[in-house]
XYZ file of C-alpha atoms in Angstrom:
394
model
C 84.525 85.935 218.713
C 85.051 89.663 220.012
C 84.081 91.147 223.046
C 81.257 92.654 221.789
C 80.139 90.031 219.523
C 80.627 87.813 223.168
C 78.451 90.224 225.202
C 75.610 90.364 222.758
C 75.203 86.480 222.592
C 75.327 86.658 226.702
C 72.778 89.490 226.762
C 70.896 87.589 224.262
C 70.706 84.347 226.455
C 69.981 86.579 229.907
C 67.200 88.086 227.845
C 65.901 84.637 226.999
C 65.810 83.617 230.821
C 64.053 86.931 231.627
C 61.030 86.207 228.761
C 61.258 83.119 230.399
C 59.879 84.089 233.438
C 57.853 87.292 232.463
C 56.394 84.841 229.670
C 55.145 82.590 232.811
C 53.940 85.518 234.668
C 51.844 87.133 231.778
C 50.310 83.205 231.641
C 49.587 82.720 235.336
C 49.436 86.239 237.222
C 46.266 87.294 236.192
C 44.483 83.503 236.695
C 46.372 83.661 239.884
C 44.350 86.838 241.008
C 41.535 85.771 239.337
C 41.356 82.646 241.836
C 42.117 85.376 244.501
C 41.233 88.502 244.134
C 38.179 89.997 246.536
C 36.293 90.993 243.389
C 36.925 90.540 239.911
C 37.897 93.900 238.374
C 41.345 93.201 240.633
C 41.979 90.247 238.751
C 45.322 91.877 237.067
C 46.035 93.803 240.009
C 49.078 91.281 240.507
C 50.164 91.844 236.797
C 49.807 95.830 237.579
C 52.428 95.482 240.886
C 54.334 93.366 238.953
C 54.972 96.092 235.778
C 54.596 99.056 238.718
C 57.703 97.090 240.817
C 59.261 98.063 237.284
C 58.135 101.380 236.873
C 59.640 102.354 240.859
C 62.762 100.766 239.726
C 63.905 101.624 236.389
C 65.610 104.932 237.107
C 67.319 103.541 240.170
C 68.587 100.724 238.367
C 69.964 102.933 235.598
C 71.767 105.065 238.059
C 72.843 101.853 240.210
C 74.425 100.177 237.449
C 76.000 104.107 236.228
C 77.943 103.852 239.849
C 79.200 100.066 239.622
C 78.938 98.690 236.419
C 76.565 96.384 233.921
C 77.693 93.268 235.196
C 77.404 93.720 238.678
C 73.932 95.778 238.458
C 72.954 93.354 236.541
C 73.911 90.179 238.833
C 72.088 92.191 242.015
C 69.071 92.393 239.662
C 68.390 89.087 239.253
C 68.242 88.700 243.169
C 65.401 90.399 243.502
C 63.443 88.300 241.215
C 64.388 85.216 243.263
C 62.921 86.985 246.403
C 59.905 88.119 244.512
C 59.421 85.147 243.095
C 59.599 83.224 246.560
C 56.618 85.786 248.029
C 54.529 84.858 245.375
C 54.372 80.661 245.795
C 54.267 81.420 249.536
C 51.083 84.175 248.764
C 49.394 81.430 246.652
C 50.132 78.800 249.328
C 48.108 81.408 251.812
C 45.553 82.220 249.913
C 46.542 85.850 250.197
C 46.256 88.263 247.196
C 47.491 91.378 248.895
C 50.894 89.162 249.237
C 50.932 87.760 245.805
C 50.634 91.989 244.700
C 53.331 92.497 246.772
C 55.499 89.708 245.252
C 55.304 90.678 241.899
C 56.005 94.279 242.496
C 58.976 92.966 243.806
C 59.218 90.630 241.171
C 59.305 93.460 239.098
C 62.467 94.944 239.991
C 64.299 92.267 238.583
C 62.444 93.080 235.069
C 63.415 96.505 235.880
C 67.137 95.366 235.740
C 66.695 92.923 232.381
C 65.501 95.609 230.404
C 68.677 97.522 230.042
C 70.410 93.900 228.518
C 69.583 96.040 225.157
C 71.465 98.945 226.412
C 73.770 96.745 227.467
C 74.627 96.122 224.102
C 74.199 99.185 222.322
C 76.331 101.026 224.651
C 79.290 98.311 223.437
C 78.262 98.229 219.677
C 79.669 100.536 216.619
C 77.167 103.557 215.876
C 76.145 100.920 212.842
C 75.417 97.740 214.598
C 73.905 98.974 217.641
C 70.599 98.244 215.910
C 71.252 94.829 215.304
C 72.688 94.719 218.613
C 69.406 95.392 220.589
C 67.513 93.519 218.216
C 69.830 90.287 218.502
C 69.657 90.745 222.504
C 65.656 90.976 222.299
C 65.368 87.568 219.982
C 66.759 85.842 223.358
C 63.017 86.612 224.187
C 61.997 84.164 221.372
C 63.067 80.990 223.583
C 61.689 82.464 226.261
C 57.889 82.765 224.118
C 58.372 78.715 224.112
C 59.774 77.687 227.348
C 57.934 80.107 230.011
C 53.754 78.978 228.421
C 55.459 75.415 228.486
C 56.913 74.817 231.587
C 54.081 76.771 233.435
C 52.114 73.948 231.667
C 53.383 71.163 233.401
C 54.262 73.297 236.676
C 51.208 75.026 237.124
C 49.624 72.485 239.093
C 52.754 70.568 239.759
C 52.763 71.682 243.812
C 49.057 71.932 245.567
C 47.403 75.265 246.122
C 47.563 75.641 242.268
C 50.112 77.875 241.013
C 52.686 77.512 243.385
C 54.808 75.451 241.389
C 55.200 77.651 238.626
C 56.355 80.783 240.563
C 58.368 78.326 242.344
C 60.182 77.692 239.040
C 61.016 80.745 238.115
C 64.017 81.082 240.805
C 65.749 78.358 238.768
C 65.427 80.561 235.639
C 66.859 83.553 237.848
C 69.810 82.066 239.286
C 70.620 80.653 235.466
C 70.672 84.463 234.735
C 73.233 85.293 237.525
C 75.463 83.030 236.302
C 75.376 83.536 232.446
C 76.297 87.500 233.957
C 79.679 85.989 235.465
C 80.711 85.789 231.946
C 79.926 89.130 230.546
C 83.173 91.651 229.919
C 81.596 95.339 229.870
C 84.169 97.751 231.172
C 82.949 99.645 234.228
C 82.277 103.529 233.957
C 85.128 105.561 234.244
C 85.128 108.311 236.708
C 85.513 110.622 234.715
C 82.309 109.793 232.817
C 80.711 108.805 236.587
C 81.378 112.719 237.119
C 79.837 114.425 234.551
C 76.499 115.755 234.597
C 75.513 116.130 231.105
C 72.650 118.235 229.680
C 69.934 118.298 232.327
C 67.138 116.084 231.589
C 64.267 118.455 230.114
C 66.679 119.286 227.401
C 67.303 116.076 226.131
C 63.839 115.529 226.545
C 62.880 118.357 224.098
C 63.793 116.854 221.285
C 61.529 115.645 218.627
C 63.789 112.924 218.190
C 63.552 111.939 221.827
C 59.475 112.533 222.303
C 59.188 110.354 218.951
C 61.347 107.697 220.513
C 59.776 107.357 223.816
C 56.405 107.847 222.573
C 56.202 104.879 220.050
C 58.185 102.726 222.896
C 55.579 103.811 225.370
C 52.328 103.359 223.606
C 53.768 99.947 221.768
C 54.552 98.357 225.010
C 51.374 99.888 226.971
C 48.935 98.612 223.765
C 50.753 95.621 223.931
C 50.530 94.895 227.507
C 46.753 96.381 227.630
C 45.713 93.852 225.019
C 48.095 90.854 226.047
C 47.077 91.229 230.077
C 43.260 90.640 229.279
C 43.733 88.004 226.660
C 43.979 85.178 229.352
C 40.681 86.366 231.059
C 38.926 87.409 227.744
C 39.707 83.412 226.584
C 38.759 82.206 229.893
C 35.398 84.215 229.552
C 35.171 82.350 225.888
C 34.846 78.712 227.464
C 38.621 78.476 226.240
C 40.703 76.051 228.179
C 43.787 77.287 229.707
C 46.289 75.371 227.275
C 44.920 77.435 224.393
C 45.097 80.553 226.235
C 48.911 79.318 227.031
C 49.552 78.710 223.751
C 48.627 82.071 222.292
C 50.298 83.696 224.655
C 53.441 81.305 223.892
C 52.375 82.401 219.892
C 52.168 85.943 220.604
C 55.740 86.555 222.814
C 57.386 84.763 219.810
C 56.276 87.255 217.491
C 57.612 89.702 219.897
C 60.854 88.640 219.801
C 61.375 86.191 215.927
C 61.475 89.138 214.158
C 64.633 90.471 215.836
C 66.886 88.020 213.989
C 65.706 90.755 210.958
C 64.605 93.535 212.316
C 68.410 95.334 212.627
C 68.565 94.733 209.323
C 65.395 96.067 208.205
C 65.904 99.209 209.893
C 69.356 99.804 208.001
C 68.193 99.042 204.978
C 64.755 101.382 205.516
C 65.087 103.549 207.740
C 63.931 103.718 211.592
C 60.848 105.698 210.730
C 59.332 103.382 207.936
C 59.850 100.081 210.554
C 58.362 101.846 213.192
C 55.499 103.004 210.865
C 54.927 99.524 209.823
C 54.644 98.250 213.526
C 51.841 100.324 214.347
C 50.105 99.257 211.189
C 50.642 95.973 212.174
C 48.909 96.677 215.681
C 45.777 98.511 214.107
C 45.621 95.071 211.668
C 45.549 93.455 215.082
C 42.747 95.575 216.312
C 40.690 94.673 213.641
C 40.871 90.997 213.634
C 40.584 90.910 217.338
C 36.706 92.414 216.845
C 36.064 90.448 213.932
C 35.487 87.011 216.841
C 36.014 85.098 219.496
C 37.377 82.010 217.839
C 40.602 80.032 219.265
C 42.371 81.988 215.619
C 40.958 85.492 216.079
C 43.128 85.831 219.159
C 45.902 83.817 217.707
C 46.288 85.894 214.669
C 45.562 89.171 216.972
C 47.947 88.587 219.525
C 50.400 87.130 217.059
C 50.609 90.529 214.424
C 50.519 92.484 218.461
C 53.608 90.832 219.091
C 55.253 91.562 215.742
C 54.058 95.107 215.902
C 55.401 95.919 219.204
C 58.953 94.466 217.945
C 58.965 97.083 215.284
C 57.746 99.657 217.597
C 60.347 99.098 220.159
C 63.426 98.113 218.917
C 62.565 101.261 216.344
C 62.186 103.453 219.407
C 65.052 102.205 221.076
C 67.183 102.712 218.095
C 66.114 106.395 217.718
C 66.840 106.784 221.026
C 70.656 106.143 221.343
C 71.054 109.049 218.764
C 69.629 111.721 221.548
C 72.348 111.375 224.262
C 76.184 111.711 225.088
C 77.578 108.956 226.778
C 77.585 110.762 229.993
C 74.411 111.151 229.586
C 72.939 107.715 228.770
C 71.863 106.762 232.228
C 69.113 109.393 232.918
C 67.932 109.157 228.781
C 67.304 105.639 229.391
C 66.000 105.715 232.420
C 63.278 108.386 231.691
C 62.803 106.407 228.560
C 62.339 102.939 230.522
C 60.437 105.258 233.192
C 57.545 106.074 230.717
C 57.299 102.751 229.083
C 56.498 101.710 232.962
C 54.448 104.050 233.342
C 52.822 102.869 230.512
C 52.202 99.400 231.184
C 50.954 100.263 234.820
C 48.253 102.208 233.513
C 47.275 99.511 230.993
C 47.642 96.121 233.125
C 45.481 97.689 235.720
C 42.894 99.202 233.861
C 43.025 96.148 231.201
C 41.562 93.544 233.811
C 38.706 96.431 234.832
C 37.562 96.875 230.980
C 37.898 93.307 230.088
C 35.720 92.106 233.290
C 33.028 94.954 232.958
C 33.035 95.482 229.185
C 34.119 92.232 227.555
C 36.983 92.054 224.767
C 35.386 93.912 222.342
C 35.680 97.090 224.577
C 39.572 96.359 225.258
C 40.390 96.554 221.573
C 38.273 99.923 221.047
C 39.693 101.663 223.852
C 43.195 100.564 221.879
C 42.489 101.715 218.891
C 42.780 105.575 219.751
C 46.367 105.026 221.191
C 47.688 103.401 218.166
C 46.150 106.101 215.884
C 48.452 108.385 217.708
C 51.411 106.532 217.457
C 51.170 106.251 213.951
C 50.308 110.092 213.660
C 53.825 110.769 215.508
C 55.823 108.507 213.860
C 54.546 109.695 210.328
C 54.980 113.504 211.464
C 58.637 112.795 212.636
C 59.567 111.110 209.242
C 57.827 113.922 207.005
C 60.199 116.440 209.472
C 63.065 114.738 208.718
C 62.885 114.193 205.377
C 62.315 118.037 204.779
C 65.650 118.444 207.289
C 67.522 116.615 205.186
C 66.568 118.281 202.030
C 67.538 121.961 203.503
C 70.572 120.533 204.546
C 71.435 119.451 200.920
C-alpha cells in the first residue's frame, strides 16, 4: 500500500471515530438541554456551543497545523474533545446547563480539528484522486452513523443523572483517534512554503469558483444541521420514543457518509456541478416528504435523502474548492471555507431548537426550503458559466 493510499485509510478510520462521537452528540445534546435548559427554546443551545466551539476554532486550527504539521495538529485536537467531553458528564451530573454549553463548545474544538482529515487527504492525493480521496475519508463517517446512535443506546442511562454515561464514552472514542494519528506519514510544511504569504484572502475569495464552493458547503451543512438538530425534539413532540428518534438519526448520518464509497467516482465521471446539483434536489425531495407527516417513515425517508443530499453537496464543494488555491495558500482557503460552514451551523442549531419549540416541524422545513432554492440557483448559474467558458475557450 502507498503512503497516500496508507493515509487515506487512517484518515478514513479517524473520521469514523469523530462521527462516532458527533453522531452521539447530535442524539443526546439537545435531550440533554431539553432535561436542562431554563426554558425550552434553549433546548439546542448545547448543540449551538458545541458547532460555535467549531466555528472559534477552525481558522486557528488551520493555521496551527500550517506551523507544525497534520499529524501533530491533529493528535492536540483530539485532546480537547477528551476535556470537553469530561465537562459535559460532570455538567449533567450537576444539573448545570450553562456547564454542559460550555463543554460542548469545547467539545467542539476537537470537531474543529477532524474536519480537515479530508484536507488531509486531498493535500496528499494526485489532482485526479483527490476527489475520491475526501470522499473515501468522509465514508469513515458511515461506521460512525451505526456505532455513535448505538452505543449512546445502551450508555445513555448506563451511569445515574441520565446522560452521563454517554458523554463519558466518548473519551474512549477520542483517545482511539490519537492513536490511529501515531500512524499517519504526512510530511510537515516546509519553510519555505511556512513563509509565503500567498494571494491575500479577498482575492481568492472573489472567485466564482470559490463563492460557488463555499456556498453549497455552507448552506448543505447549515440545512442539514437546521433540520437534523430539531428532528430529536420534533419526534419527541410526536409521542416517538427515543430509540426511534436514535435510529433515524443512526439512518440519516449513514446516508451522509454511504454514498462516499461512490461519490468520487460520480463526480469524475459527471462533473462537480451536476453532483452538487443533484444534492440539493435531493434536499428539496426531503423538504417535501418531511411536510407530507409525522409518521416514524416521514422522518426516516426525510432525514435519510438530507443525509444523501448533504454528501453530494459537500464533498462537491470541497472538491471545487481545492482548484481555487496554491499550496501556500491552502491554509487560509480552507479555513475561511470551514469558517463559513461554522458559521453556518451556529446560526441553524440555535435558531432550529427556537422554531421547532414555538412553531412545530412543519415551520422548520419551510423556513428550509428558501435556503436550498438558493443553493440550487448558484450551483446551476456556476455550471451554465462554465460551460459557456469552455466553449470560448475552444
Amino acid at each position: 500500500m502507498n503512503s497516500t493510499h496508507r493515509n487515506v485509510v487512517l484518515l478514513a478510520a479517524c473520521q469514523a471515530l469523530l462521527l462516532t462521537n458527533g453522531a452521539t452528540l447530535i442524539a443526546i445534546n439537545g435531550l440533554a438541554g431539553l432535561a436542562l435548559a431554563p426554558t425550552k427554546a434553549l433546548a439546542t443551545l448545547p448543540v449551538t456551543c458545541w458547532v460555535a466551539g467549531g466555528a472559534l476554532a477552525t481558522m486557528l486550527a488551520s493555521l496551527h497545523m500550517k506551523r507544525v504539521g497534520r499529524q501533530r495538529g491533529l493528535t492536540a485536537g483530539t485532546l480537547w474533545g477528551i476535556v470537553g467531553a469530561l465537562i459535559c458528564a460532570g455538567a449533567v451530573w450537576r444539573q448545570s446547563f450553562w456547564l454542559l454549553c460550555f463543554g460542548t463548545l469545547v467539545f467542539g474544538v476537537y470537531n474543529a480539528y477532524g474536519q480537515y482529515y479530508r484536507f488531509a487527504a486531498a493535500d496528499v492525493a494526485s489532482a485526479d484522486f483527490k476527489g475520491t480521496a475526501i470522499s473515501l475519508v468522509l465514508a469513515g463517517g458511515l461506521v460512525g452513523g451505526i456505532l455513535g446512535p448505538t452505543t449512546s443506546r445502551f450508555t445513555v442511562d448506563l451511569l445515574a443523572p441520565r446522560f452521563t454515561g454517554a458523554y463519558l464514552a466518548l473519551i474512549g472514542f477520542a483517545l482511539a483517534t490519537m492513536l490511529l494519528l501515531r500512524f499517519i506519514r504526512i510530511p510537515a510544511p516546509d519553510a519555505k512554503m511556512q513563509a509565503a504569504p500567498g494571494r491575500p484572502l479577498r482575492e481568492i475569495a472573489a472567485q466564482p469558483k470559490f463563492i460557488v464552493a463555499v456556498l453549497s458547503g455552507a448552506i448543505g451543512y447549515g440545512v442539514m444541521n437546521f433540520l437534523m438538530t430539531s428532528t430529536p425534539i420534533a419526534m419527541q413532540a410526536c409521542g416517538h420514543p427515543y430509540g426511534d428518534a436514535a435510529f433515524v438519526i443512526s439512518s440519516h448520518v449513514i446516508a451522509m457518509f454511504a454514498p462516499s464509497f461512490v461519490t468520487g467516482h460520480l463526480i469524475k465521471r459527471f462533473g462537480v456541478a451536476p453532483v452538487m446539483l443533484a444534492g440539493a434536489l435531493l434536499n428539496l425531495a426531503c423538504i417535501g416528504i418531511a411536510l407530507a407527516g409525522i409518521a416514524v417513515a416521514n422522518f426516516w425517508w426525510s432525514l435519510v435523502l438530507l443525509g444523501v443530499g448533504w454528501n453530494f453537496l459537500y464533498i462537491g464543494g470541497t472538491t471545487l474548492l481545492t482548484g481555487t488555491y496554491r499550496p501556500e495558500e491552502r491554509a487560509k482557503a480552507q479555513g475561511a471555507n470551514d469558517q463559513m460552514i461554522f458559521i453556518m451551523m451556529v446560526i441553524s442549531s440555535f435558531t432550529s431548537g427556537m422554531t421547532v419549540t414555538a412553531g412545530g416541524w412543519e415551520r422548520v422545513n419551510l423556513v428550509a426550503l428558501p435556503m436550498v432554492a438558493l443553493a440550487a440557483a448558484a450551483i446551476l448559474w456556476y455550471a451554465v458559466r462554465s460551460r459557456a467558458e469552455k466553449a470560448a475557450d475552444a
